[in-house]
Amino acid sequence: MPDVIDPDIRRARTLPSDYYTSEERLKESLAKFPDYWHFAAHRSQFGSSNVIPIPHLEGMLGEPMVLTCEEDIKCLSNVCTHRGMIVADSQCDVKSLRCPYHGRTFGLDGCFRSMPEFGGVENFPSKSDDLFQFPTLEWNGIIFCGKVPPEFSSFIDELENRLGWMPISSFEHDQSRFRDYEIRANWALYVDNYLEGFHIPFVHEGLHGVLDYDNYRTETFEGGVLQIGMASEGEQTFELPETSPDFGSNVAAYYYWLFPGLMLNFYPWGLSVNLVVPVSPERTRIIYHGFVGDDSMLGKGAGADLDKVEEEDQQIVEATQRGVSSDSYDRGRYSPKREVGIHHFHRILTSEREIDNHLWSQMGDD
Ligand code: FES
Ligand SMILES: [Fe+2]
């Protein structure tokens, strides 16, 4: 079978339009999601609480999950082992998790603690009465979790090499930056749009003014893409340390995308996280979380007016959804100069990747 997307961008044609419209293609795409790490939360989101439900991952992985923080952070199944009720429905500070249906309680480590009216039940409680625990990974205060993610996570090395100098773990969650949109477009179309700066001069007049379009850079790595927005003359930039591989450049923003739908946008003021959650072939939820590191940098440069940029992008993406749904359109071609990020995404999305170093077997053994 030839590749759906030719590895040579000069020969390649873009993603067939049924990837943006058909239920079956969406199911195929969703089947890949468990093989990747996903953003769960930033440590600062705990605040004074110790339990955070993470419902966006239910849309990505089909699993209600909850983060708990005791000595360490755990990602537990949020499904009661009695009859399947959702255990925690909101962020809270508790000593134990108590199912609201019939009162079964669990420790914050997920272990079964007590259950009313269960006298005489044989072989009870057993290991299967504990809440299931999923793998977690933390980098600089950012917590990732997954269903069967790979043990070796090269994206962490990529982030560390580039941004290890940034005090990301001390960034503070800013509730006023939270946004939750539902757009009328396929999730992959939203990702496509994110992965190129090609449209900036056409769609984002304001952003175009602060970015140096000619020096916009795109780099690909396993499972992701980095775009670097350079600042126009006199616009706000990072103060990069000598240890940064970009030392000496006028970087205005680092835009990291990790398959499938995680966008980590770093600006001199902090981090804006965008989560792309498929709802149906033609509906997608976009969730924004903001984490501020230096509030004196807010309101300037590439990260100044994110609502406006988002609105401009959503209009384009929704109109493009109408276009790709037409019978007369199927596929296009890529710009080798400006669309390597999208090409990389389409290669990942359509590849028959086998991951053989799953944590799954380890999880099943204990
Ligand atoms: S479903 Fe949780 S106690 Fe019954
Ligand atoms: Fe855009």
CSV table of C-alpha atoms and ligand atoms in Angstrom, one decimal, residues 79-87 98-106 114-116 118, ligand 1:
chain,number,residue,atom,x,y,z
A,79,VAL,CA,-15.0,5.4,37.4
A,80,CYS,CA,-16.3,3.8,40.6
A,81,THR,CA,-15.4,0.1,40.8
A,82,HIS,CA,-18.9,-0.7,42.2
A,83,ARG,CA,-21.3,0.1,39.4
A,84,GLY,CA,-19.4,2.7,37.3
A,85,MET,CA,-20.5,6.0,38.7
A,86,ILE,CA,-18.2,9.0,38.1
A,87,VAL,CA,-16.4,9.5,41.5
A,98,ARG,CA,-16.2,9.1,48.0
A,99,CYS,CA,-18.5,7.9,45.3
A,100,PRO,CA,-21.7,9.9,45.5
A,101,TYR,CA,-23.8,6.9,44.3
A,102,HIS,CA,-23.5,4.4,47.2
A,103,GLY,CA,-20.7,5.8,49.3
A,104,ARG,CA,-17.7,3.6,48.3
A,105,THR,CA,-14.5,5.4,49.4
A,106,PHE,CA,-11.0,5.3,48.0
A,114,SER,CA,-14.6,1.1,52.5
A,115,MET,CA,-18.1,0.2,51.3
A,116,PRO,CA,-21.4,0.2,53.1
A,118,PHE,CA,-21.1,-5.3,51.7
B,1,FES,S1,-21.4,3.2,41.9
B,1,FES,FE1,-20.0,4.0,43.3
B,1,FES,S2,-20.7,3.2,45.2
B,1,FES,FE2,-22.0,2.4,43.8
